[in-house]
Amino acid sequence: MSWSDQGSFIEIYPPLKFNFKECLVFLGRSVHEVLHQIRDGYVYKLIKIDGELVLLKIGKTSHSIRIEFPISSPTLSVREKAAAYIWEWFDLNTELENFYEIADKDKVLQKISSKYHGLRIICIPDLFEALTWAIIGQQINLTFAYILKRRFVEHYGECVTFEGTTFWSFPECETIANLNIEDLRKLQFTSRKAEYIIGVAKSMASGQVTKEALLKQQNYQQVKESLVAIKGVGAWTADYVMMKCLHHSSAFPKADVGLHNALKLQLGLERKPTILEIEELSLNWRGWQAYATFYLWRSLYEE
């Protein structure tokens, strides 16, 4: 991570292949998003660091990502952890040269990789948030998934108000572990999803499931098996979490409806491709299936 403390703000120095504007387009894809807000080219995000709620105002200069702290001036330790969070949120550790080399020769990716050059996977650094969001999204449309997430966050998350606007942080697993199924049923969660989310919360609150332990498992299949062993986590959810939280560039949620719709549009098909056809199309993407998927998702949000 490359960053510096400038007193009233901090600067992060991203790789050359980074397009903040493209990242903002993806971040702004839903009016129901509750965990960040975009205003005048800045994204505001509330995160919790060492028990302290910290509001970040994130913008781009010609050479850096500039992070301001609108409410208070945090300690150097908190500033460094905020920088680390943003570095991970925008997946700045990943070198994209090999992905672009592959994409430039691929009939599906060639056009969109050039169009969205510098776009990076918008990650979910918190494992509990990643698992919960993936479970919420199972077998429902994206709009309703965002509505459920908003209800969940506004009932059980924490917030701060700045200049008349309320900003929210994602609920902590310890809070959700103490709920019962009926608590989430009141928010229109199904009994099954409520059971899964509370179960994940209990597993994480007890230390049975941790991001650190999963990151130590370098083997792709081993990580996937560990995730699928969690009740409520199937193949799609596991790949989504590996892609968005654990930084596995080979993660490939090939059953994803958005992926299917994007491929249908990019290839000009009258129907969605089959899983077998997707597997054949993706042979050239080996090692970069996560980025191929993410760029295809981005293609669904044309301005």
PDB file of C-alpha atoms in Angstrom:
ATOM      1  CA  MET A   1       0.000   0.000   0.000  1.00  0.00           C
ATOM      2  CA  SER A   2       1.306   3.418  -0.990  1.00  0.00           C
ATOM      3  CA  TRP A   3      -0.073   6.342   0.999  1.00  0.00           C
ATOM      4  CA  SER A   4       0.866   9.467   2.927  1.00  0.00           C
ATOM      5  CA  ASP A   5      -0.563  11.512   5.779  1.00  0.00           C
ATOM      6  CA  GLN A   6      -1.138  15.156   4.853  1.00  0.00           C
ATOM      7  CA  GLY A   7      -2.472  16.383   8.184  1.00  0.00           C
ATOM      8  CA  SER A   8      -6.083  17.310   7.409  1.00  0.00           C
ATOM      9  CA  PHE A   9      -6.372  14.475   4.874  1.00  0.00           C
ATOM     10  CA  ILE A  10      -4.529  11.412   3.574  1.00  0.00           C
ATOM     11  CA  GLU A  11      -3.509  10.448   0.053  1.00  0.00           C
ATOM     12  CA  ILE A  12      -3.391   6.992  -1.515  1.00  0.00           C
ATOM     13  CA  TYR A  13      -1.276   6.494  -4.637  1.00  0.00           C
ATOM     14  CA  PRO A  14      -3.040   3.877  -6.774  1.00  0.00           C
ATOM     15  CA  PRO A  15      -1.549   1.906  -9.673  1.00  0.00           C
ATOM     16  CA  LEU A  16      -1.621   3.612 -13.062  1.00  0.00           C
ATOM     17  CA  LYS A  17      -4.437   1.328 -14.218  1.00  0.00           C
ATOM     18  CA  PHE A  18      -7.106   2.812 -11.990  1.00  0.00           C
ATOM     19  CA  ASN A  19     -10.187   4.700 -13.141  1.00  0.00           C
ATOM     20  CA  PHE A  20     -11.985   6.355 -10.231  1.00  0.00           C
ATOM     21  CA  LYS A  21     -14.808   7.630 -12.448  1.00  0.00           C
ATOM     22  CA  GLU A  22     -15.594   4.105 -13.644  1.00  0.00           C
ATOM     23  CA  CYS A  23     -15.614   2.861 -10.068  1.00  0.00           C
ATOM     24  CA  LEU A  24     -18.106   5.597  -9.168  1.00  0.00           C
ATOM     25  CA  VAL A  25     -20.417   4.480 -11.983  1.00  0.00           C
ATOM     26  CA  PHE A  26     -20.521   0.993 -10.528  1.00  0.00           C
ATOM     27  CA  LEU A  27     -20.922   2.288  -6.975  1.00  0.00           C
ATOM     28  CA  GLY A  28     -23.838   4.432  -8.101  1.00  0.00           C
ATOM     29  CA  ARG A  29     -25.812   1.663  -9.797  1.00  0.00           C
ATOM     30  CA  SER A  30     -28.649   1.561  -7.235  1.00  0.00           C
ATOM     31  CA  VAL A  31     -30.678   4.394  -5.710  1.00  0.00           C
ATOM     32  CA  HIS A  32     -31.382   2.039  -2.794  1.00  0.00           C
ATOM     33  CA  GLU A  33     -27.715   1.711  -1.747  1.00  0.00           C
ATOM     34  CA  VAL A  34     -27.399   2.538   1.949  1.00  0.00           C
ATOM     35  CA  LEU A  35     -23.696   2.001   2.696  1.00  0.00           C
ATOM     36  CA  HIS A  36     -22.234   4.857   0.680  1.00  0.00           C
ATOM     37  CA  GLN A  37     -23.385   8.075  -0.978  1.00  0.00           C
ATOM     38  CA  ILE A  38     -22.021   9.795  -4.079  1.00  0.00           C
ATOM     39  CA  ARG A  39     -22.063  13.588  -4.322  1.00  0.00           C
ATOM     40  CA  ASP A  40     -20.303  15.916  -6.764  1.00  0.00           C
ATOM     41  CA  GLY A  41     -17.676  13.353  -7.732  1.00  0.00           C
ATOM     42  CA  TYR A  42     -16.981  12.244  -4.141  1.00  0.00           C
ATOM     43  CA  VAL A  43     -18.055   9.066  -2.407  1.00  0.00           C
ATOM     44  CA  TYR A  44     -18.880   9.244   1.308  1.00  0.00           C
ATOM     45  CA  LYS A  45     -18.520   6.066   3.336  1.00  0.00           C
ATOM     46  CA  LEU A  46     -18.907   5.346   7.043  1.00  0.00           C
ATOM     47  CA  ILE A  47     -16.692   2.594   8.442  1.00  0.00           C
ATOM     48  CA  LYS A  48     -15.869   1.396  11.934  1.00  0.00           C
ATOM     49  CA  ILE A  49     -12.225   1.291  12.958  1.00  0.00           C
ATOM     50  CA  ASP A  50     -11.148   0.163  16.435  1.00  0.00           C
ATOM     51  CA  GLY A  51     -14.660   0.752  17.739  1.00  0.00           C
ATOM     52  CA  GLU A  52     -14.828   4.286  16.279  1.00  0.00           C
ATOM     53  CA  LEU A  53     -17.233   5.339  13.512  1.00  0.00           C
ATOM     54  CA  VAL A  54     -15.251   7.233  10.872  1.00  0.00           C
ATOM     55  CA  LEU A  55     -16.837   9.099   7.953  1.00  0.00           C
ATOM     56  CA  LEU A  56     -14.653   9.182   4.844  1.00  0.00           C
ATOM     57  CA  LYS A  57     -14.957  11.629   1.951  1.00  0.00           C
ATOM     58  CA  ILE A  58     -13.157  10.035  -0.976  1.00  0.00           C
ATOM     59  CA  GLY A  59     -12.183  11.868  -4.151  1.00  0.00           C
ATOM     60  CA  LYS A  60      -9.596  11.737  -6.926  1.00  0.00           C
ATOM     61  CA  THR A  61      -6.810  14.177  -7.756  1.00  0.00           C
ATOM     62  CA  SER A  62      -4.543  13.957 -10.790  1.00  0.00           C
ATOM     63  CA  HIS A  63      -2.154  11.630  -8.979  1.00  0.00           C
ATOM     64  CA  SER A  64      -3.907  10.236  -5.909  1.00  0.00           C
ATOM     65  CA  ILE A  65      -7.054   9.208  -4.092  1.00  0.00           C
ATOM     66  CA  ARG A  66      -7.688  11.896  -1.495  1.00  0.00           C
ATOM     67  CA  ILE A  67      -9.493  10.917   1.709  1.00  0.00           C
ATOM     68  CA  GLU A  68     -10.842  13.596   4.014  1.00  0.00           C
ATOM     69  CA  PHE A  69     -12.397  13.148   7.455  1.00  0.00           C
ATOM     70  CA  PRO A  70     -15.358  15.581   7.531  1.00  0.00           C
ATOM     71  CA  ILE A  71     -16.446  15.009  11.129  1.00  0.00           C
ATOM     72  CA  SER A  72     -13.256  14.663  13.170  1.00  0.00           C
ATOM     73  CA  SER A  73      -9.519  14.277  12.844  1.00  0.00           C
ATOM     74  CA  PRO A  74      -8.657  10.650  13.688  1.00  0.00           C
ATOM     75  CA  THR A  75      -5.404   9.313  15.102  1.00  0.00           C
ATOM     76  CA  LEU A  76      -2.582   8.239  12.802  1.00  0.00           C
ATOM     77  CA  SER A  77      -3.409   4.581  13.498  1.00  0.00           C
ATOM     78  CA  VAL A  78      -7.020   5.098  12.403  1.00  0.00           C
ATOM     79  CA  ARG A  79      -5.875   7.023   9.309  1.00  0.00           C
ATOM     80  CA  GLU A  80      -3.611   4.162   8.293  1.00  0.00           C
ATOM     81  CA  LYS A  81      -6.416   1.624   8.733  1.00  0.00           C
ATOM     82  CA  ALA A  82      -8.747   3.863   6.721  1.00  0.00           C
ATOM     83  CA  ALA A  83      -6.159   3.938   3.928  1.00  0.00           C
ATOM     84  CA  ALA A  84      -5.871   0.143   4.091  1.00  0.00           C
ATOM     85  CA  TYR A  85      -9.656  -0.190   3.864  1.00  0.00           C
ATOM     86  CA  ILE A  86      -9.844   2.002   0.743  1.00  0.00           C
ATOM     87  CA  TRP A  87      -6.860   0.193  -0.791  1.00  0.00           C
ATOM     88  CA  GLU A  88      -8.728  -3.086  -0.384  1.00  0.00           C
ATOM     89  CA  TRP A  89     -12.155  -1.675  -1.294  1.00  0.00           C
ATOM     90  CA  PHE A  90     -10.838  -0.672  -4.732  1.00  0.00           C
ATOM     91  CA  ASP A  91      -8.718  -3.829  -5.085  1.00  0.00           C
ATOM     92  CA  LEU A  92      -5.556  -1.789  -5.640  1.00  0.00           C
ATOM     93  CA  ASN A  93      -3.213  -4.681  -4.870  1.00  0.00           C
ATOM     94  CA  THR A  94      -4.155  -6.468  -8.091  1.00  0.00           C
ATOM     95  CA  GLU A  95      -1.919  -5.919 -11.117  1.00  0.00           C
ATOM     96  CA  LEU A  96      -4.188  -5.806 -14.169  1.00  0.00           C
ATOM     97  CA  GLU A  97      -1.638  -6.055 -16.986  1.00  0.00           C
ATOM     98  CA  ASN A  98      -2.183  -9.796 -17.529  1.00  0.00           C
ATOM     99  CA  PHE A  99      -5.957  -9.375 -17.501  1.00  0.00           C
ATOM    100  CA  TYR A 100      -5.778  -6.731 -20.217  1.00  0.00           C
ATOM    101  CA  GLU A 101      -3.430  -8.874 -22.304  1.00  0.00           C
ATOM    102  CA  ILE A 102      -5.987 -11.685 -22.193  1.00  0.00           C
ATOM    103  CA  ALA A 103      -8.965  -9.374 -22.711  1.00  0.00           C
ATOM    104  CA  ASP A 104      -7.437  -7.639 -25.742  1.00  0.00           C
ATOM    105  CA  LYS A 105      -7.498 -10.968 -27.594  1.00  0.00           C
ATOM    106  CA  ASP A 106     -10.896 -12.156 -26.395  1.00  0.00           C
ATOM    107  CA  LYS A 107     -14.031 -11.692 -28.510  1.00  0.00           C
ATOM    108  CA  VAL A 108     -16.242 -11.114 -25.447  1.00  0.00           C
ATOM    109  CA  LEU A 109     -13.941  -8.905 -23.385  1.00  0.00           C
ATOM    110  CA  GLN A 110     -12.050  -6.928 -26.015  1.00  0.00           C
ATOM    111  CA  LYS A 111     -14.532  -4.078 -26.376  1.00  0.00           C
ATOM    112  CA  ILE A 112     -15.544  -3.702 -22.727  1.00  0.00           C
ATOM    113  CA  SER A 113     -12.023  -4.016 -21.318  1.00  0.00           C
ATOM    114  CA  SER A 114     -11.009  -1.048 -23.437  1.00  0.00           C
ATOM    115  CA  LYS A 115     -14.190   0.903 -22.658  1.00  0.00           C
ATOM    116  CA  TYR A 116     -13.915   0.469 -18.881  1.00  0.00           C
ATOM    117  CA  HIS A 117     -10.128   0.484 -18.690  1.00  0.00           C
ATOM    118  CA  GLY A 118      -8.961   1.025 -15.114  1.00  0.00           C
ATOM    119  CA  LEU A 119     -12.160  -0.242 -13.522  1.00  0.00           C
ATOM    120  CA  ARG A 120     -11.399  -2.430 -10.530  1.00  0.00           C
ATOM    121  CA  ILE A 121     -13.538  -4.884  -8.619  1.00  0.00           C
ATOM    122  CA  ILE A 122     -15.378  -2.966  -5.921  1.00  0.00           C
ATOM    123  CA  CYS A 123     -14.685  -5.273  -3.017  1.00  0.00           C
ATOM    124  CA  ILE A 124     -16.420  -5.916   0.298  1.00  0.00           C
ATOM    125  CA  PRO A 125     -13.553  -6.031   2.803  1.00  0.00           C
ATOM    126  CA  ASP A 126     -15.745  -7.231   5.694  1.00  0.00           C
ATOM    127  CA  LEU A 127     -16.432 -10.992   5.456  1.00  0.00           C
ATOM    128  CA  PHE A 128     -19.700 -10.819   7.411  1.00  0.00           C
ATOM    129  CA  GLU A 129     -21.004  -8.109   5.092  1.00  0.00           C
ATOM    130  CA  ALA A 130     -19.922 -10.084   1.997  1.00  0.00           C
ATOM    131  CA  LEU A 131     -21.594 -13.310   3.161  1.00  0.00           C
ATOM    132  CA  THR A 132     -24.753 -11.524   4.296  1.00  0.00           C
ATOM    133  CA  TRP A 133     -25.109  -9.523   1.084  1.00  0.00           C
ATOM    134  CA  ALA A 134     -24.621 -12.662  -1.017  1.00  0.00           C
ATOM    135  CA  ILE A 135     -27.242 -14.558   1.003  1.00  0.00           C
ATOM    136  CA  ILE A 136     -29.688 -11.636   0.768  1.00  0.00           C
ATOM    137  CA  GLY A 137     -29.289 -11.682  -3.017  1.00  0.00           C
ATOM    138  CA  GLN A 138     -30.035 -15.364  -3.462  1.00  0.00           C
ATOM    139  CA  GLN A 139     -32.958 -16.002  -5.842  1.00  0.00           C
ATOM    140  CA  ILE A 140     -34.393 -12.462  -5.806  1.00  0.00           C
ATOM    141  CA  ASN A 141     -33.934  -9.506  -8.146  1.00  0.00           C
ATOM    142  CA  LEU A 142     -31.249  -6.957  -7.391  1.00  0.00           C
ATOM    143  CA  THR A 143     -33.667  -4.112  -6.610  1.00  0.00           C
ATOM    144  CA  PHE A 144     -35.415  -6.061  -3.852  1.00  0.00           C
ATOM    145  CA  ALA A 145     -32.034  -7.268  -2.544  1.00  0.00           C
ATOM    146  CA  TYR A 146     -30.978  -3.626  -2.081  1.00  0.00           C
ATOM    147  CA  ILE A 147     -34.262  -2.823  -0.337  1.00  0.00           C
ATOM    148  CA  LEU A 148     -33.757  -5.729   2.094  1.00  0.00           C
ATOM    149  CA  LYS A 149     -30.176  -4.620   2.738  1.00  0.00           C
ATOM    150  CA  ARG A 150     -31.341  -1.078   3.495  1.00  0.00           C
ATOM    151  CA  ARG A 151     -33.895  -2.350   6.011  1.00  0.00           C
ATOM    152  CA  PHE A 152     -31.308  -4.637   7.608  1.00  0.00           C
ATOM    153  CA  VAL A 153     -28.715  -1.863   7.903  1.00  0.00           C
ATOM    154  CA  GLU A 154     -31.129   0.786   9.150  1.00  0.00           C
ATOM    155  CA  HIS A 155     -32.477  -1.558  11.837  1.00  0.00           C
ATOM    156  CA  TYR A 156     -29.216  -3.036  13.097  1.00  0.00           C
ATOM    157  CA  GLY A 157     -26.351  -0.885  11.825  1.00  0.00           C
ATOM    158  CA  GLU A 158     -24.859   2.258  13.349  1.00  0.00           C
ATOM    159  CA  CYS A 159     -25.041   5.739  11.913  1.00  0.00           C
ATOM    160  CA  VAL A 160     -23.772   9.294  12.125  1.00  0.00           C
ATOM    161  CA  THR A 161     -25.394  12.469  10.809  1.00  0.00           C
ATOM    162  CA  PHE A 162     -23.349  15.107   9.003  1.00  0.00           C
ATOM    163  CA  GLU A 163     -24.763  18.278   7.447  1.00  0.00           C
ATOM    164  CA  GLY A 164     -28.285  16.882   7.670  1.00  0.00           C
ATOM    165  CA  THR A 165     -27.458  13.544   6.001  1.00  0.00           C
ATOM    166  CA  THR A 166     -27.362  10.209   7.805  1.00  0.00           C
ATOM    167  CA  PHE A 167     -24.589   7.748   6.957  1.00  0.00           C
ATOM    168  CA  TRP A 168     -24.754   4.072   7.926  1.00  0.00           C
ATOM    169  CA  SER A 169     -22.262   1.310   8.682  1.00  0.00           C
ATOM    170  CA  PHE A 170     -22.989  -2.385   8.209  1.00  0.00           C
ATOM    171  CA  PRO A 171     -24.258  -4.263  11.290  1.00  0.00           C
ATOM    172  CA  GLU A 172     -21.666  -6.217  13.261  1.00  0.00           C
ATOM    173  CA  CYS A 173     -21.923  -9.994  13.458  1.00  0.00           C
ATOM    174  CA  GLU A 174     -22.156  -9.851  17.264  1.00  0.00           C
ATOM    175  CA  THR A 175     -25.363  -7.800  16.979  1.00  0.00           C
ATOM    176  CA  ILE A 176     -27.001 -10.131  14.459  1.00  0.00           C
ATOM    177  CA  ALA A 177     -25.942 -13.265  16.378  1.00  0.00           C
ATOM    178  CA  ASN A 178     -28.328 -12.224  19.155  1.00  0.00           C
ATOM    179  CA  LEU A 179     -31.384 -11.990  16.903  1.00  0.00           C
ATOM    180  CA  ASN A 180     -34.024 -14.607  16.278  1.00  0.00           C
ATOM    181  CA  ILE A 181     -35.571 -15.538  12.952  1.00  0.00           C
ATOM    182  CA  GLU A 182     -38.740 -13.556  13.607  1.00  0.00           C
ATOM    183  CA  ASP A 183     -36.716 -10.345  13.973  1.00  0.00           C
ATOM    184  CA  LEU A 184     -35.638 -10.598  10.327  1.00  0.00           C
ATOM    185  CA  ARG A 185     -38.980 -11.970   9.167  1.00  0.00           C
ATOM    186  CA  LYS A 186     -40.453  -8.581  10.167  1.00  0.00           C
ATOM    187  CA  LEU A 187     -38.188  -7.006   7.533  1.00  0.00           C
ATOM    188  CA  GLN A 188     -39.532  -9.413   4.841  1.00  0.00           C
ATOM    189  CA  PHE A 189     -36.634 -11.843   4.986  1.00  0.00           C
ATOM    190  CA  THR A 190     -37.668 -15.436   4.376  1.00  0.00           C
ATOM    191  CA  SER A 191     -37.302 -17.776   7.329  1.00  0.00           C
ATOM    192  CA  ARG A 192     -34.528 -19.604   5.528  1.00  0.00           C
ATOM    193  CA  LYS A 193     -32.481 -16.495   4.750  1.00  0.00           C
ATOM    194  CA  ALA A 194     -32.977 -15.253   8.309  1.00  0.00           C
ATOM    195  CA  GLU A 195     -31.723 -18.596   9.619  1.00  0.00           C
ATOM    196  CA  TYR A 196     -28.693 -18.519   7.318  1.00  0.00           C
ATOM    197  CA  ILE A 197     -27.694 -14.939   8.166  1.00  0.00           C
ATOM    198  CA  ILE A 198     -28.059 -15.424  11.920  1.00  0.00           C
ATOM    199  CA  GLY A 199     -26.111 -18.685  11.607  1.00  0.00           C
ATOM    200  CA  VAL A 200     -23.275 -16.936   9.767  1.00  0.00           C
ATOM    201  CA  ALA A 201     -23.281 -14.205  12.420  1.00  0.00           C
ATOM    202  CA  LYS A 202     -22.994 -16.762  15.213  1.00  0.00           C
ATOM    203  CA  SER A 203     -20.169 -18.604  13.428  1.00  0.00           C
ATOM    204  CA  MET A 204     -18.236 -15.372  12.972  1.00  0.00           C
ATOM    205  CA  ALA A 205     -18.962 -13.974  16.433  1.00  0.00           C
ATOM    206  CA  SER A 206     -17.624 -17.194  17.974  1.00  0.00           C
ATOM    207  CA  GLY A 207     -14.512 -17.154  15.794  1.00  0.00           C
ATOM    208  CA  GLN A 208     -15.446 -20.389  14.031  1.00  0.00           C
ATOM    209  CA  VAL A 209     -15.386 -18.595  10.660  1.00  0.00           C
ATOM    210  CA  THR A 210     -12.808 -15.847  10.053  1.00  0.00           C
ATOM    211  CA  LYS A 211     -11.487 -14.010   7.047  1.00  0.00           C
ATOM    212  CA  GLU A 212      -7.931 -14.518   8.280  1.00  0.00           C
ATOM    213  CA  ALA A 213      -8.313 -18.308   8.292  1.00  0.00           C
ATOM    214  CA  LEU A 214      -9.814 -18.322   4.797  1.00  0.00           C
ATOM    215  CA  LEU A 215      -7.034 -16.100   3.452  1.00  0.00           C
ATOM    216  CA  LYS A 216      -4.447 -18.566   4.750  1.00  0.00           C
ATOM    217  CA  GLN A 217      -5.948 -21.287   2.562  1.00  0.00           C
ATOM    218  CA  GLN A 218      -4.208 -20.543  -0.703  1.00  0.00           C
ATOM    219  CA  ASN A 219      -5.815 -23.362  -2.661  1.00  0.00           C
ATOM    220  CA  TYR A 220      -8.934 -22.186  -4.535  1.00  0.00           C
ATOM    221  CA  GLN A 221     -10.854 -25.429  -4.050  1.00  0.00           C
ATOM    222  CA  GLN A 222      -9.984 -25.599  -0.362  1.00  0.00           C
ATOM    223  CA  VAL A 223     -11.343 -22.095   0.241  1.00  0.00           C
ATOM    224  CA  LYS A 224     -14.491 -22.853  -1.717  1.00  0.00           C
ATOM    225  CA  GLU A 225     -15.106 -26.046   0.255  1.00  0.00           C
ATOM    226  CA  SER A 226     -14.651 -24.139   3.528  1.00  0.00           C
ATOM    227  CA  LEU A 227     -17.244 -21.584   2.442  1.00  0.00           C
ATOM    228  CA  VAL A 228     -19.739 -24.128   1.114  1.00  0.00           C
ATOM    229  CA  ALA A 229     -19.540 -25.903   4.478  1.00  0.00           C
ATOM    230  CA  ILE A 230     -21.305 -22.849   5.978  1.00  0.00           C
ATOM    231  CA  LYS A 231     -25.065 -23.399   6.056  1.00  0.00           C
ATOM    232  CA  GLY A 232     -26.734 -21.278   3.386  1.00  0.00           C
ATOM    233  CA  VAL A 233     -23.604 -20.905   1.247  1.00  0.00           C
ATOM    234  CA  GLY A 234     -23.765 -22.633  -2.118  1.00  0.00           C
ATOM    235  CA  ALA A 235     -21.414 -22.526  -5.106  1.00  0.00           C
ATOM    236  CA  TRP A 236     -22.595 -19.120  -6.372  1.00  0.00           C
ATOM    237  CA  THR A 237     -22.377 -17.497  -2.931  1.00  0.00           C
ATOM    238  CA  ALA A 238     -18.935 -18.988  -2.309  1.00  0.00           C
ATOM    239  CA  ASP A 239     -17.572 -17.713  -5.618  1.00  0.00           C
ATOM    240  CA  TYR A 240     -19.113 -14.287  -5.061  1.00  0.00           C
ATOM    241  CA  VAL A 241     -17.477 -13.996  -1.633  1.00  0.00           C
ATOM    242  CA  MET A 242     -14.146 -15.269  -2.976  1.00  0.00           C
ATOM    243  CA  MET A 243     -14.323 -12.673  -5.725  1.00  0.00           C
ATOM    244  CA  LYS A 244     -15.471  -9.682  -3.676  1.00  0.00           C
ATOM    245  CA  CYS A 245     -13.875 -10.290  -0.282  1.00  0.00           C
ATOM    246  CA  LEU A 246     -11.044 -12.823  -0.568  1.00  0.00           C
ATOM    247  CA  HIS A 247      -9.510 -11.481  -3.811  1.00  0.00           C
ATOM    248  CA  HIS A 248      -9.468 -14.739  -5.783  1.00  0.00           C
ATOM    249  CA  SER A 249      -9.177 -13.625  -9.393  1.00  0.00           C
ATOM    250  CA  SER A 250     -10.157 -17.157 -10.512  1.00  0.00           C
ATOM    251  CA  ALA A 251     -13.509 -17.002  -8.687  1.00  0.00           C
ATOM    252  CA  PHE A 252     -16.275 -17.457 -11.233  1.00  0.00           C
ATOM    253  CA  PRO A 253     -19.962 -17.220 -10.248  1.00  0.00           C
ATOM    254  CA  LYS A 254     -20.985 -18.729 -13.562  1.00  0.00           C
ATOM    255  CA  ALA A 255     -24.602 -19.281 -12.493  1.00  0.00           C
ATOM    256  CA  ASP A 256     -25.046 -15.530 -11.956  1.00  0.00           C
ATOM    257  CA  VAL A 257     -28.087 -14.062 -13.733  1.00  0.00           C
ATOM    258  CA  GLY A 258     -26.353 -10.726 -14.337  1.00  0.00           C
ATOM    259  CA  LEU A 259     -23.441 -12.493 -15.994  1.00  0.00           C
ATOM    260  CA  HIS A 260     -25.850 -14.391 -18.254  1.00  0.00           C
ATOM    261  CA  ASN A 261     -27.708 -11.213 -19.230  1.00  0.00           C
ATOM    262  CA  ALA A 262     -24.450  -9.385 -19.969  1.00  0.00           C
ATOM    263  CA  LEU A 263     -23.162 -12.211 -22.168  1.00  0.00           C
ATOM    264  CA  LYS A 264     -26.466 -12.319 -24.038  1.00  0.00           C
ATOM    265  CA  LEU A 265     -26.174  -8.589 -24.767  1.00  0.00           C
ATOM    266  CA  GLN A 266     -22.476  -8.615 -25.658  1.00  0.00           C
ATOM    267  CA  LEU A 267     -22.869 -11.559 -28.027  1.00  0.00           C
ATOM    268  CA  GLY A 268     -26.162 -10.382 -29.516  1.00  0.00           C
ATOM    269  CA  LEU A 269     -27.935 -13.612 -28.626  1.00  0.00           C
ATOM    270  CA  GLU A 270     -31.701 -14.151 -28.583  1.00  0.00           C
ATOM    271  CA  ARG A 271     -31.412 -16.256 -25.430  1.00  0.00           C
ATOM    272  CA  LYS A 272     -29.095 -16.483 -22.438  1.00  0.00           C
ATOM    273  CA  PRO A 273     -26.095 -18.758 -22.931  1.00  0.00           C
ATOM    274  CA  THR A 274     -26.085 -22.126 -21.205  1.00  0.00           C
ATOM    275  CA  ILE A 275     -23.595 -22.992 -18.474  1.00  0.00           C
ATOM    276  CA  LEU A 276     -21.725 -25.205 -20.945  1.00  0.00           C
ATOM    277  CA  GLU A 277     -21.504 -22.334 -23.416  1.00  0.00           C
ATOM    278  CA  ILE A 278     -20.287 -20.005 -20.660  1.00  0.00           C
ATOM    279  CA  GLU A 279     -17.613 -22.507 -19.648  1.00  0.00           C
ATOM    280  CA  GLU A 280     -16.444 -22.671 -23.271  1.00  0.00           C
ATOM    281  CA  LEU A 281     -16.468 -18.871 -23.669  1.00  0.00           C
ATOM    282  CA  SER A 282     -14.446 -18.475 -20.484  1.00  0.00           C
ATOM    283  CA  LEU A 283     -11.634 -20.872 -21.371  1.00  0.00           C
ATOM    284  CA  ASN A 284      -9.441 -17.896 -22.279  1.00  0.00           C
ATOM    285  CA  TRP A 285     -10.207 -16.140 -18.988  1.00  0.00           C
ATOM    286  CA  ARG A 286      -8.412 -18.622 -16.741  1.00  0.00           C
ATOM    287  CA  GLY A 287      -6.994 -16.903 -13.714  1.00  0.00           C
ATOM    288  CA  TRP A 288      -9.075 -13.797 -14.436  1.00  0.00           C
ATOM    289  CA  GLN A 289     -12.667 -15.040 -14.372  1.00  0.00           C
ATOM    290  CA  ALA A 290     -13.538 -12.655 -11.530  1.00  0.00           C
ATOM    291  CA  TYR A 291     -12.459  -9.598 -13.507  1.00  0.00           C
ATOM    292  CA  ALA A 292     -14.132 -10.849 -16.666  1.00  0.00           C
ATOM    293  CA  THR A 293     -17.356 -11.248 -14.687  1.00  0.00           C
ATOM    294  CA  PHE A 294     -17.052  -7.830 -13.091  1.00  0.00           C
ATOM    295  CA  TYR A 295     -16.493  -6.074 -16.421  1.00  0.00           C
ATOM    296  CA  LEU A 296     -19.497  -7.890 -17.849  1.00  0.00           C
ATOM    297  CA  TRP A 297     -21.572  -6.731 -14.874  1.00  0.00           C
ATOM    298  CA  ARG A 298     -20.394  -3.171 -15.544  1.00  0.00           C
ATOM    299  CA  SER A 299     -21.636  -3.442 -19.144  1.00  0.00           C
ATOM    300  CA  LEU A 300     -25.194  -3.720 -17.813  1.00  0.00           C
ATOM    301  CA  TYR A 301     -25.000  -0.161 -16.457  1.00  0.00           C
ATOM    302  CA  GLU A 302     -24.452   1.865 -19.593  1.00  0.00           C
ATOM    303  CA  GLU A 303     -24.909   5.598 -19.150  1.00  0.00           C
TER     304      GLU A 303
END
